[in-house]
Coordinates of N, CA and C in Angstrom, one line a residue:
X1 N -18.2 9.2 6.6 CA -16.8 9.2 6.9 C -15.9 9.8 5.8
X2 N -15.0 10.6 6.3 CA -13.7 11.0 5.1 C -13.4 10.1 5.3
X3 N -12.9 10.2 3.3 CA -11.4 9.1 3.1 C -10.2 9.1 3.8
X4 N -9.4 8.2 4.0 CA -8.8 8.8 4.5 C -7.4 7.6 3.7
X5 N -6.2 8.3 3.7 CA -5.3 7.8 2.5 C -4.1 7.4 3.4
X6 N -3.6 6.4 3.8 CA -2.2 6.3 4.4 C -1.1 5.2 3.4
X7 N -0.2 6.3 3.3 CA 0.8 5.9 2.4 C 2.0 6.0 2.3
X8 N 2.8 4.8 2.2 CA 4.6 5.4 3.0 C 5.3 4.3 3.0
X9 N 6.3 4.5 3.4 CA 7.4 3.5 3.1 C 7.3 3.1 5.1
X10 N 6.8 2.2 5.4 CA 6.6 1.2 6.5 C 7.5 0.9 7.2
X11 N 8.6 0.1 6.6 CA 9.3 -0.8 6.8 C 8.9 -2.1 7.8
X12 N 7.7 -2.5 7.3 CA 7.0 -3.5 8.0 C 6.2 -4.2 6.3
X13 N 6.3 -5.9 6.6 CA 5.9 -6.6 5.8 C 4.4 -6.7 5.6
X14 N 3.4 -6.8 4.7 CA 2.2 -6.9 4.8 C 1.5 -7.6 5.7
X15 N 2.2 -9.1 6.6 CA 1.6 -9.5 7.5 C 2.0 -9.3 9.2
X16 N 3.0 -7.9 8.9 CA 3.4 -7.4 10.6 C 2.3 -7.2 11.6
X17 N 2.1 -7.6 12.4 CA 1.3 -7.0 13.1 C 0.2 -5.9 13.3
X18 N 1.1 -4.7 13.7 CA 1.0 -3.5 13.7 C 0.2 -3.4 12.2
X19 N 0.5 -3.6 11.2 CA 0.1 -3.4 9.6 C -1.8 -4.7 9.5
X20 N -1.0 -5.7 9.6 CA -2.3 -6.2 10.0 C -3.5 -6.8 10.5
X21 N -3.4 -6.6 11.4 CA -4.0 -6.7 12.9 C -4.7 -5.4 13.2
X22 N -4.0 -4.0 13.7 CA -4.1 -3.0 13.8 C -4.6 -2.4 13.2
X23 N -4.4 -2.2 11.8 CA -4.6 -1.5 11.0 C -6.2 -1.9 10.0
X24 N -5.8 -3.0 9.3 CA -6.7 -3.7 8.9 C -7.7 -4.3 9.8
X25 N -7.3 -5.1 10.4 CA -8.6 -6.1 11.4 C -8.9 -5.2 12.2
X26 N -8.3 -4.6 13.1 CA -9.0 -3.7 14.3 C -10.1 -2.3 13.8
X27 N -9.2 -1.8 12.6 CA -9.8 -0.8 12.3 C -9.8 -0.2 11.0
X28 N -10.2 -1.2 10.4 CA -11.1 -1.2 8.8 C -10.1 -0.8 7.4
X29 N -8.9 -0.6 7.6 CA -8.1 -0.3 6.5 C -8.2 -1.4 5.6
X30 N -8.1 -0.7 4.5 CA -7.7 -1.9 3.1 C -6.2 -1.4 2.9
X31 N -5.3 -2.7 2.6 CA -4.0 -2.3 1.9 C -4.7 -2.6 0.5
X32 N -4.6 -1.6 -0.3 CA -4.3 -1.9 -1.5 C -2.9 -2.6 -2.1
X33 N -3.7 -4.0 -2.7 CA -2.5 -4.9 -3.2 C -1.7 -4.6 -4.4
X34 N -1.0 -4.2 -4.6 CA -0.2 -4.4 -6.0 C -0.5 -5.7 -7.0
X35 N -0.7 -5.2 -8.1 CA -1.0 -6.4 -9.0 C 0.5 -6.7 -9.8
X36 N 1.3 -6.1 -9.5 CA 2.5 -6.8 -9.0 C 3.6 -6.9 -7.4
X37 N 3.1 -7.7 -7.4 CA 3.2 -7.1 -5.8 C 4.8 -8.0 -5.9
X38 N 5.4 -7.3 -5.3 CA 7.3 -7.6 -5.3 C 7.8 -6.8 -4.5
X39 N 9.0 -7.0 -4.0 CA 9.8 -6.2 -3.2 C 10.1 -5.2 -3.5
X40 N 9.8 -4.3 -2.5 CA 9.7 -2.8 -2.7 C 11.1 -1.9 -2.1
X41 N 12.1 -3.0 -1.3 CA 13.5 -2.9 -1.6 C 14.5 -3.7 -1.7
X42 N 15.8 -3.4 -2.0 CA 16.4 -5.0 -2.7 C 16.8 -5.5 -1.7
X43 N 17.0 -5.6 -0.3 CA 17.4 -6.1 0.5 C 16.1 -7.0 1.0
X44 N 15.2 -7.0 0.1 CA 13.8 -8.1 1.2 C 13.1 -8.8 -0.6
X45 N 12.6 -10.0 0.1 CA 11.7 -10.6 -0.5 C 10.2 -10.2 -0.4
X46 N 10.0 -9.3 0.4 CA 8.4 -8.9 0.0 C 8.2 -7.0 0.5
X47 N 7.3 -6.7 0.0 CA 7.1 -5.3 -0.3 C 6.9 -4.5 1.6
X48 N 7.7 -3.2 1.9 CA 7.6 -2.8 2.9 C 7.0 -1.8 2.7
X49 N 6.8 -1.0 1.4 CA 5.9 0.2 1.6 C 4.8 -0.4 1.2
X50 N 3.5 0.6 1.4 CA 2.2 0.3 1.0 C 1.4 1.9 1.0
X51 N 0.1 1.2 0.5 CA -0.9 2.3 0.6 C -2.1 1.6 1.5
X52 N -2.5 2.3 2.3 CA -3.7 1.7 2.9 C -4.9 2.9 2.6
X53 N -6.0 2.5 2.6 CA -7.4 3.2 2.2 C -8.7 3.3 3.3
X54 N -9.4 4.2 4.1 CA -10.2 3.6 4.9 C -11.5 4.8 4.6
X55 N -12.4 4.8 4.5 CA -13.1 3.0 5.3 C -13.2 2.3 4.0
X56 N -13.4 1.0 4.2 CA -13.5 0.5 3.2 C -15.1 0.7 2.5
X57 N -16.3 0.5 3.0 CA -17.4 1.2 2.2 C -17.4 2.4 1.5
X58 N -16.1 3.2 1.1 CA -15.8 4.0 0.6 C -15.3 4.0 -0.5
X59 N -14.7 2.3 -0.6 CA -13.7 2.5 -2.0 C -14.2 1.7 -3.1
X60 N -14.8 2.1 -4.4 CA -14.9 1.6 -5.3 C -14.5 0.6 -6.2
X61 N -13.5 1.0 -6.4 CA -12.5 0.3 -7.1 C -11.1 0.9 -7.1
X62 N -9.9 0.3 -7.4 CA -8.5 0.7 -7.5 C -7.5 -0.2 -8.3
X63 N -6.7 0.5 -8.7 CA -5.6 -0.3 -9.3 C -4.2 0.0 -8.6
X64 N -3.3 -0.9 -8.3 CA -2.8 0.0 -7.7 C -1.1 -1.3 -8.0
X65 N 0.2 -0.4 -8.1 CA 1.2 -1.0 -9.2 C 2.5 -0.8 -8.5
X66 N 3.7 -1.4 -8.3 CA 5.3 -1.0 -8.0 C 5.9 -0.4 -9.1
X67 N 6.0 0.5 -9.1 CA 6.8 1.2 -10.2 C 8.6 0.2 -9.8
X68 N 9.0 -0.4 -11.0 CA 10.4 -1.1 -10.9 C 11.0 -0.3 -12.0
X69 N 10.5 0.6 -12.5 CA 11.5 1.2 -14.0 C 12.7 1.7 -13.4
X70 N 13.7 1.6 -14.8 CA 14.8 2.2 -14.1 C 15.4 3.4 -13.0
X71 N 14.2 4.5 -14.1 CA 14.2 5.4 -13.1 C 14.1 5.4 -11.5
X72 N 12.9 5.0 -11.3 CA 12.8 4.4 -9.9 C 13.5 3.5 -9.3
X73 N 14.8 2.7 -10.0 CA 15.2 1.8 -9.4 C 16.9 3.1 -8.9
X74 N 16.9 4.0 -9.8 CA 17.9 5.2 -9.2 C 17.6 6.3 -8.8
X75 N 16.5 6.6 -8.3 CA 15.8 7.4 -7.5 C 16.1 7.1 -6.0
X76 N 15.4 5.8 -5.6 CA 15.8 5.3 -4.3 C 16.3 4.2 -4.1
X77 N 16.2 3.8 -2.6 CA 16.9 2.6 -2.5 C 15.1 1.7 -2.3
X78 N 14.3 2.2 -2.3 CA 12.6 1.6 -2.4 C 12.0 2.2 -3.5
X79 N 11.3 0.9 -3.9 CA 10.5 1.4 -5.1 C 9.2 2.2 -5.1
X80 N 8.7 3.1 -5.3 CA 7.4 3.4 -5.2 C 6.1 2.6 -5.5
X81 N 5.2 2.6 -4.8 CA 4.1 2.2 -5.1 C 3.0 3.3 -5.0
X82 N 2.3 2.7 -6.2 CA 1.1 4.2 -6.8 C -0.1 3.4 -6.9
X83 N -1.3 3.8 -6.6 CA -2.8 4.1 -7.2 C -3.3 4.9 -7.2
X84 N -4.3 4.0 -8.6 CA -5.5 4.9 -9.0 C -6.4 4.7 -8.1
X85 N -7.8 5.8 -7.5 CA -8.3 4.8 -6.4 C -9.7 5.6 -6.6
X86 N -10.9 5.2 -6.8 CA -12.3 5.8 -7.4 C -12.7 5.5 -5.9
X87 N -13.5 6.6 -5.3 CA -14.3 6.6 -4.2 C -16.0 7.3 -4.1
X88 N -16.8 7.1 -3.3 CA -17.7 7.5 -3.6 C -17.7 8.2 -2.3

């Protein structure tokens, strides 16, 4: 199987439905978690963008972070989220 990389500003919370039900349980995506995982805009208490990774027997390991620095907090009105992501 290709990797395959989905990544974006959602506007759906990590336990919406469509995100994970669909995505994850029906059909094998991993969200990669933030090891700071925080709101990813200021209007919500939990993060609406994400990265999702599939298949999962593909992924190694990852790190994966919300950029909150200033810059990014005047860049957009969402913060970015970024990984590193090792696949075999």
């Amino acid at each position: 199987n290709c990797p395959l990389i989905l990544a974006g500003d959602f506007n759906a919370t990590p336990d919406e439905p469509c995100l994970a039900d669909l995505l994850e349980s029906q059909n094998g995506f991993v969200r990669l978690k933030p090891e700071n995982e925080a709101p990813t805009h200021a209007a919500l208490d939990v993060p609406i963008d994400h990265i999702f990774f599939y298949p999962q027997d593909r992924l190694v390991e990852y790190s994966c972070r919300i950029d909150a620095g200033d810059l990014s907090r005047r860049a957009s009105d969402h913060l970015p989220v970024m990984a590193d992501i090792r696949i075999k």
